[in-house]
Amino acid sequence: MTRTMPRRSARVLVLLAASGLALAGCASAAPASTVAADCTPADEGLTTFTAGTLTVGVPENPPYTETDGSGGASGIEIDIIKKLADAECLAVSYVPITYANGIPMITEQKKTDIITGGWYVTPKRAEQVGFTTPTMYDTMGVVSKDGIDTVDELETVGTVGTGTGFSWNEELAPLLGSKLQQYPGTVEMKQDLVAGRIQAALDGYAVAVAAYADTDYKVEPIQADPRVSITQTKPLIAFPVSKDNTALSDALSALIDQYRTDGTLADLLATYKLPADLLVPADVAATSIR
């Protein structure tokens, strides 16, 4: 079983679902940026849903992405998107999405060119959409007061919270038994951790770093353990795009690979206080599902 999406608050998802449905009836969102008249694109002849504009789906999942309520967005993946759009002389337009409607916004409603938010590359998902070359890994982040980072420590710390839908839940269940408590999202899990109802929380590493930045809790990447597969084979994260627009996917992938080699992606990881080893190396990226 593979985790199919980062988990967020159910309340936030419901609100965003309503926004997504409202947007489904619109031709496109207003561009959030402009392009200089003398701009020369890295690749000529690229086509997008709205000519001259890269329409980007944005869920609420910091530090990858979040909207600002006024048509803008921020996050590490938004920083990458802005660089890609600038290189291709495209304006950027942001559309709020959820993890439930994100892929249909590409495949069915055809309202976005690309979606953001830390999407895992999986064979099942690749049946519906294409992917750019991957940017970074995800891994399990362990949140605790004492810096726990091993499965052995999780077995003895007390009650451990985890988000519903994570790939590691099935493997941890027999190890932790009734001490493993599942939550609908990061917000609810954090509330119980701070209140002392659980003693550790498991989340996507980057999401946990952002969620607990305002606390004294420590977030540590889990150490390798053969009993939990994600500790040994980390998921790849990439941007889902239309399977039919291979020219756009190839052009953006070439730019991302350039950012991989010139240090741009490594610098962004550092900016968001994420470890350098989350960067997917070139040889792994070359074999990723596209």
Tab-separated table of C-alpha atoms in Angstrom:
chain	number	residue	atom	x	y	z
A	1	MET	CA	0.000	0.000	0.000
A	2	THR	CA	1.299	3.431	-0.907
A	3	ARG	CA	0.253	6.658	0.671
A	4	THR	CA	-1.714	8.396	-2.067
A	5	MET	CA	-1.798	11.945	-0.756
A	6	PRO	CA	-0.579	14.146	2.072
A	7	ARG	CA	-3.197	14.346	4.828
A	8	ARG	CA	-4.738	17.582	5.952
A	9	SER	CA	-7.583	18.673	8.201
A	10	ALA	CA	-10.934	17.277	7.104
A	11	ARG	CA	-12.515	20.661	7.761
A	12	VAL	CA	-10.082	22.388	5.414
A	13	LEU	CA	-10.667	19.780	2.721
A	14	VAL	CA	-14.428	20.242	2.878
A	15	LEU	CA	-14.074	23.997	2.479
A	16	LEU	CA	-11.677	23.606	-0.408
A	17	ALA	CA	-13.909	21.052	-2.101
A	18	ALA	CA	-16.621	23.664	-2.277
A	19	SER	CA	-14.136	26.108	-3.786
A	20	GLY	CA	-13.057	23.527	-6.342
A	21	LEU	CA	-16.632	22.862	-7.415
A	22	ALA	CA	-17.256	26.557	-7.836
A	23	LEU	CA	-14.167	26.902	-9.976
A	24	ALA	CA	-15.177	23.973	-12.156
A	25	GLY	CA	-17.717	26.162	-13.903
A	26	CYS	CA	-15.198	28.937	-14.679
A	27	ALA	CA	-13.047	29.158	-17.781
A	28	SER	CA	-9.929	29.974	-15.765
A	29	ALA	CA	-8.705	31.989	-12.823
A	30	ALA	CA	-7.226	35.429	-13.389
A	31	PRO	CA	-3.461	35.425	-13.990
A	32	ALA	CA	-1.506	36.130	-10.815
A	33	SER	CA	1.551	37.339	-12.733
A	34	THR	CA	2.519	39.103	-15.952
A	35	VAL	CA	5.188	38.482	-18.572
A	36	ALA	CA	7.541	41.021	-20.114
A	37	ALA	CA	6.852	41.704	-23.784
A	38	ASP	CA	10.468	40.945	-24.761
A	39	CYS	CA	10.633	37.610	-22.855
A	40	THR	CA	12.157	34.715	-24.817
A	41	PRO	CA	10.943	31.269	-23.688
A	42	ALA	CA	13.313	28.391	-23.100
A	43	ASP	CA	11.044	26.303	-25.334
A	44	GLU	CA	9.026	27.663	-28.246
A	45	GLY	CA	5.512	26.503	-29.063
A	46	LEU	CA	4.345	25.173	-25.690
A	47	THR	CA	0.581	24.981	-25.285
A	48	THR	CA	-1.370	25.500	-22.082
A	49	PHE	CA	-5.018	25.439	-21.029
A	50	THR	CA	-5.114	29.229	-21.333
A	51	ALA	CA	-2.691	30.582	-23.946
A	52	GLY	CA	0.258	32.308	-22.327
A	53	THR	CA	-0.690	31.226	-18.794
A	54	LEU	CA	0.326	28.244	-16.679
A	55	THR	CA	-2.761	27.331	-14.635
A	56	VAL	CA	-1.645	25.714	-11.384
A	57	GLY	CA	-3.767	23.722	-8.931
A	58	VAL	CA	-2.898	24.521	-5.307
A	59	PRO	CA	-4.027	22.535	-2.219
A	60	GLU	CA	-3.436	23.555	1.383
A	61	ASN	CA	-0.388	21.512	2.366
A	62	PRO	CA	2.510	23.635	3.635
A	63	PRO	CA	5.409	23.725	3.163
A	64	TYR	CA	4.676	22.428	-0.340
A	65	THR	CA	1.822	24.804	-1.145
A	66	GLU	CA	-0.850	27.025	0.317
A	67	THR	CA	-3.096	29.789	-1.005
A	68	ASP	CA	-3.236	33.304	0.439
A	69	GLY	CA	-6.930	34.059	-0.084
A	70	SER	CA	-6.306	36.752	-2.695
A	71	GLY	CA	-5.315	34.746	-5.756
A	72	GLY	CA	-1.716	34.102	-4.758
A	73	ALA	CA	0.095	31.083	-3.367
A	74	SER	CA	3.310	30.201	-1.576
A	75	GLY	CA	5.451	27.203	-0.650
A	76	ILE	CA	8.503	25.365	-1.914
A	77	GLU	CA	6.669	23.964	-4.934
A	78	ILE	CA	5.238	27.389	-5.771
A	79	ASP	CA	8.780	28.753	-5.778
A	80	ILE	CA	9.690	26.065	-8.326
A	81	ILE	CA	6.589	26.787	-10.415
A	82	LYS	CA	7.426	30.496	-10.555
A	83	LYS	CA	10.930	29.719	-11.846
A	84	LEU	CA	9.516	27.341	-14.465
A	85	ALA	CA	6.927	29.862	-15.641
A	86	ASP	CA	9.497	32.652	-15.811
A	87	ALA	CA	11.789	30.478	-17.926
A	88	GLU	CA	8.965	29.673	-20.352
A	89	CYS	CA	7.565	33.246	-20.412
A	90	LEU	CA	4.235	32.129	-18.976
A	91	ALA	CA	2.012	34.052	-16.593
A	92	VAL	CA	0.875	32.025	-13.575
A	93	SER	CA	-2.706	31.543	-12.421
A	94	TYR	CA	-3.496	29.668	-9.195
A	95	VAL	CA	-6.626	27.543	-8.711
A	96	PRO	CA	-7.518	26.138	-5.259
A	97	ILE	CA	-7.876	22.340	-5.328
A	98	THR	CA	-8.214	19.443	-2.909
A	99	TYR	CA	-6.492	16.085	-3.019
A	100	ALA	CA	-9.817	14.586	-4.036
A	101	ASN	CA	-10.389	16.794	-7.081
A	102	GLY	CA	-6.815	17.649	-8.063
A	103	ILE	CA	-6.277	14.956	-10.699
A	104	PRO	CA	-9.824	15.313	-12.134
A	105	MET	CA	-9.073	19.038	-12.584
A	106	ILE	CA	-6.450	17.881	-15.114
A	107	THR	CA	-8.048	14.792	-16.610
A	108	GLU	CA	-11.800	15.446	-16.588
A	109	GLN	CA	-12.507	19.124	-16.079
A	110	LYS	CA	-9.298	20.156	-17.867
A	111	LYS	CA	-9.029	23.293	-15.733
A	112	THR	CA	-5.353	23.092	-14.749
A	113	ASP	CA	-2.101	22.419	-16.586
A	114	ILE	CA	-0.224	21.217	-13.518
A	115	ILE	CA	-0.992	20.558	-9.863
A	116	THR	CA	1.126	21.050	-6.771
A	117	GLY	CA	1.098	19.904	-3.157
A	118	GLY	CA	3.640	17.119	-2.706
A	119	TRP	CA	2.094	14.419	-4.925
A	120	TYR	CA	3.657	10.975	-4.773
A	121	VAL	CA	4.643	9.272	-8.025
A	122	THR	CA	2.777	5.954	-8.142
A	123	PRO	CA	2.011	3.498	-10.980
A	124	LYS	CA	-1.717	3.750	-10.282
A	125	ARG	CA	-1.687	7.529	-10.477
A	126	ALA	CA	0.436	7.367	-13.647
A	127	GLU	CA	-2.467	5.629	-15.360
A	128	GLN	CA	-4.367	8.926	-15.134
A	129	VAL	CA	-1.753	11.660	-15.414
A	130	GLY	CA	1.794	12.230	-16.514
A	131	PHE	CA	4.530	13.411	-14.170
A	132	THR	CA	7.411	15.798	-14.454
A	133	THR	CA	10.791	14.569	-13.339
A	134	PRO	CA	10.741	14.264	-9.515
A	135	THR	CA	12.027	17.023	-7.269
A	136	MET	CA	12.314	15.595	-3.763
A	137	TYR	CA	11.682	12.605	-1.556
A	138	ASP	CA	9.211	12.348	1.272
A	139	THR	CA	9.784	10.270	4.380
A	140	MET	CA	8.185	9.633	7.741
A	141	GLY	CA	8.719	12.449	10.211
A	142	VAL	CA	8.577	11.572	13.926
A	143	VAL	CA	7.398	14.389	16.194
A	144	SER	CA	8.198	14.142	19.900
A	145	LYS	CA	9.635	16.077	22.805
A	146	ASP	CA	12.806	13.978	22.945
A	147	GLY	CA	13.769	13.620	19.287
A	148	ILE	CA	12.607	10.025	18.766
A	149	ASP	CA	13.738	8.683	15.390
A	150	THR	CA	13.565	4.865	15.511
A	151	VAL	CA	10.822	2.279	15.342
A	152	ASP	CA	12.192	0.709	18.535
A	153	GLU	CA	11.585	3.970	20.394
A	154	LEU	CA	8.060	4.208	19.001
A	155	GLU	CA	7.317	0.813	20.521
A	156	THR	CA	8.036	2.097	24.026
A	157	VAL	CA	7.167	5.823	24.009
A	158	GLY	CA	3.433	5.398	24.637
A	159	THR	CA	0.530	6.252	22.316
A	160	VAL	CA	1.605	7.231	18.806
A	161	GLY	CA	-0.550	9.280	16.429
A	162	THR	CA	-0.523	8.889	12.655
A	163	GLY	CA	-2.552	10.264	9.757
A	164	THR	CA	-5.141	8.027	8.137
A	165	GLY	CA	-3.958	6.748	4.751
A	166	PHE	CA	-0.209	6.658	5.325
A	167	SER	CA	1.556	3.666	3.784
A	168	TRP	CA	3.350	2.868	7.044
A	169	ASN	CA	0.163	2.338	9.077
A	170	GLU	CA	-0.322	-1.255	7.948
A	171	GLU	CA	3.234	-2.179	8.917
A	172	LEU	CA	3.226	-0.312	12.232
A	173	ALA	CA	-0.156	-1.674	13.376
A	174	PRO	CA	1.148	-5.114	14.402
A	175	LEU	CA	4.183	-3.519	16.074
A	176	LEU	CA	2.323	-0.878	18.084
A	177	GLY	CA	-1.091	-2.513	18.422
A	178	SER	CA	-3.619	-0.409	20.337
A	179	LYS	CA	-0.953	2.264	20.937
A	180	LEU	CA	-1.264	3.416	17.298
A	181	GLN	CA	-3.981	6.090	17.007
A	182	GLN	CA	-5.095	7.307	13.569
A	183	TYR	CA	-6.185	10.896	12.839
A	184	PRO	CA	-7.877	12.537	9.830
A	185	GLY	CA	-5.130	15.127	9.500
A	186	THR	CA	-2.154	17.017	10.895
A	187	VAL	CA	-4.234	19.581	12.798
A	188	GLU	CA	-6.144	17.066	14.926
A	189	MET	CA	-3.016	15.026	15.602
A	190	LYS	CA	-1.070	18.099	16.710
A	191	GLN	CA	-3.857	19.073	19.107
A	192	ASP	CA	-3.675	15.712	20.861
A	193	LEU	CA	0.121	15.719	20.966
A	194	VAL	CA	0.240	19.167	22.556
A	195	ALA	CA	-2.512	18.137	24.998
A	196	GLY	CA	-0.512	15.066	26.045
A	197	ARG	CA	-3.048	12.523	24.814
A	198	ILE	CA	-0.377	11.003	22.560
A	199	GLN	CA	3.382	10.948	23.082
A	200	ALA	CA	4.579	10.999	19.458
A	201	ALA	CA	3.106	11.851	16.060
A	202	LEU	CA	3.950	10.503	12.592
A	203	ASP	CA	3.535	12.696	9.517
A	204	GLY	CA	5.220	13.465	6.223
A	205	TYR	CA	8.581	14.938	7.193
A	206	ALA	CA	8.283	18.261	5.354
A	207	VAL	CA	4.693	18.762	6.512
A	208	ALA	CA	5.707	18.071	10.114
A	209	VAL	CA	8.582	20.554	9.966
A	210	ALA	CA	6.146	23.267	8.905
A	211	ALA	CA	3.372	22.249	11.310
A	212	TYR	CA	5.561	22.202	14.428
A	213	ALA	CA	7.794	25.168	13.651
A	214	ASP	CA	6.017	27.201	16.328
A	215	THR	CA	6.534	24.606	19.074
A	216	ASP	CA	9.331	23.057	21.120
A	217	TYR	CA	8.662	19.630	19.634
A	218	LYS	CA	11.433	17.984	17.638
A	219	VAL	CA	10.835	16.579	14.148
A	220	GLU	CA	13.216	13.815	13.086
A	221	PRO	CA	13.321	11.707	9.907
A	222	ILE	CA	12.783	8.053	10.786
A	223	GLN	CA	15.853	5.831	10.749
A	224	ALA	CA	15.967	2.780	8.482
A	225	ASP	CA	14.170	-0.291	9.789
A	226	PRO	CA	13.422	-3.384	7.655
A	227	ARG	CA	10.005	-3.734	9.295
A	228	VAL	CA	8.730	-0.458	7.773
A	229	SER	CA	9.313	-0.128	4.042
A	230	ILE	CA	9.090	3.685	3.768
A	231	THR	CA	12.192	3.907	5.968
A	232	GLN	CA	14.150	2.141	3.231
A	233	THR	CA	12.403	3.214	0.012
A	234	LYS	CA	11.276	6.826	0.183
A	235	PRO	CA	8.413	8.057	-2.052
A	236	LEU	CA	9.243	10.398	-4.931
A	237	ILE	CA	7.420	13.711	-5.308
A	238	ALA	CA	6.742	15.285	-8.712
A	239	PHE	CA	4.228	17.568	-10.451
A	240	PRO	CA	1.246	15.811	-12.084
A	241	VAL	CA	0.491	17.101	-15.593
A	242	SER	CA	-1.726	16.070	-18.488
A	243	LYS	CA	-0.650	12.839	-20.174
A	244	ASP	CA	-1.552	14.470	-23.495
A	245	ASN	CA	0.734	17.485	-23.092
A	246	THR	CA	4.086	15.731	-23.241
A	247	ALA	CA	5.797	18.784	-24.743
A	248	LEU	CA	4.974	20.829	-21.637
A	249	SER	CA	5.958	17.998	-19.296
A	250	ASP	CA	9.271	17.436	-21.107
A	251	ALA	CA	10.110	21.153	-21.145
A	252	LEU	CA	9.382	21.611	-17.438
A	253	SER	CA	11.253	18.408	-16.593
A	254	ALA	CA	14.356	19.606	-18.435
A	255	LEU	CA	14.274	22.826	-16.430
A	256	ILE	CA	13.784	20.948	-13.142
A	257	ASP	CA	16.756	18.731	-13.995
A	258	GLN	CA	18.753	21.900	-14.605
A	259	TYR	CA	17.697	23.220	-11.179
A	260	ARG	CA	18.803	19.891	-9.710
A	261	THR	CA	22.328	20.206	-11.097
A	262	ASP	CA	22.848	23.945	-10.609
A	263	GLY	CA	21.926	23.874	-6.906
A	264	THR	CA	18.565	25.667	-7.171
A	265	LEU	CA	16.575	22.801	-5.650
A	266	ALA	CA	19.140	22.286	-2.890
A	267	ASP	CA	18.962	25.994	-2.047
A	268	LEU	CA	15.161	25.829	-1.828
A	269	LEU	CA	15.338	22.864	0.552
A	270	ALA	CA	17.686	24.844	2.764
A	271	THR	CA	15.397	27.884	2.639
A	272	TYR	CA	12.546	25.766	3.970
A	273	LYS	CA	14.813	24.143	6.563
A	274	LEU	CA	14.538	20.724	4.949
A	275	PRO	CA	17.499	18.320	4.844
A	276	ALA	CA	19.595	18.143	1.701
A	277	ASP	CA	19.118	14.384	1.404
A	278	LEU	CA	15.462	14.928	0.420
A	279	LEU	CA	16.733	16.060	-2.988
A	280	VAL	CA	16.249	13.330	-5.591
A	281	PRO	CA	19.605	12.714	-7.357
A	282	ALA	CA	19.867	12.765	-11.140
A	283	ASP	CA	20.296	9.012	-11.570
A	284	VAL	CA	17.132	8.237	-9.587
A	285	ALA	CA	15.176	11.001	-11.344
A	286	ALA	CA	16.150	9.560	-14.723
A	287	THR	CA	14.338	6.295	-13.975
A	288	SER	CA	11.206	7.789	-12.383
A	289	ILE	CA	7.757	7.208	-13.890
A	290	ARG	CA	6.931	9.916	-16.408
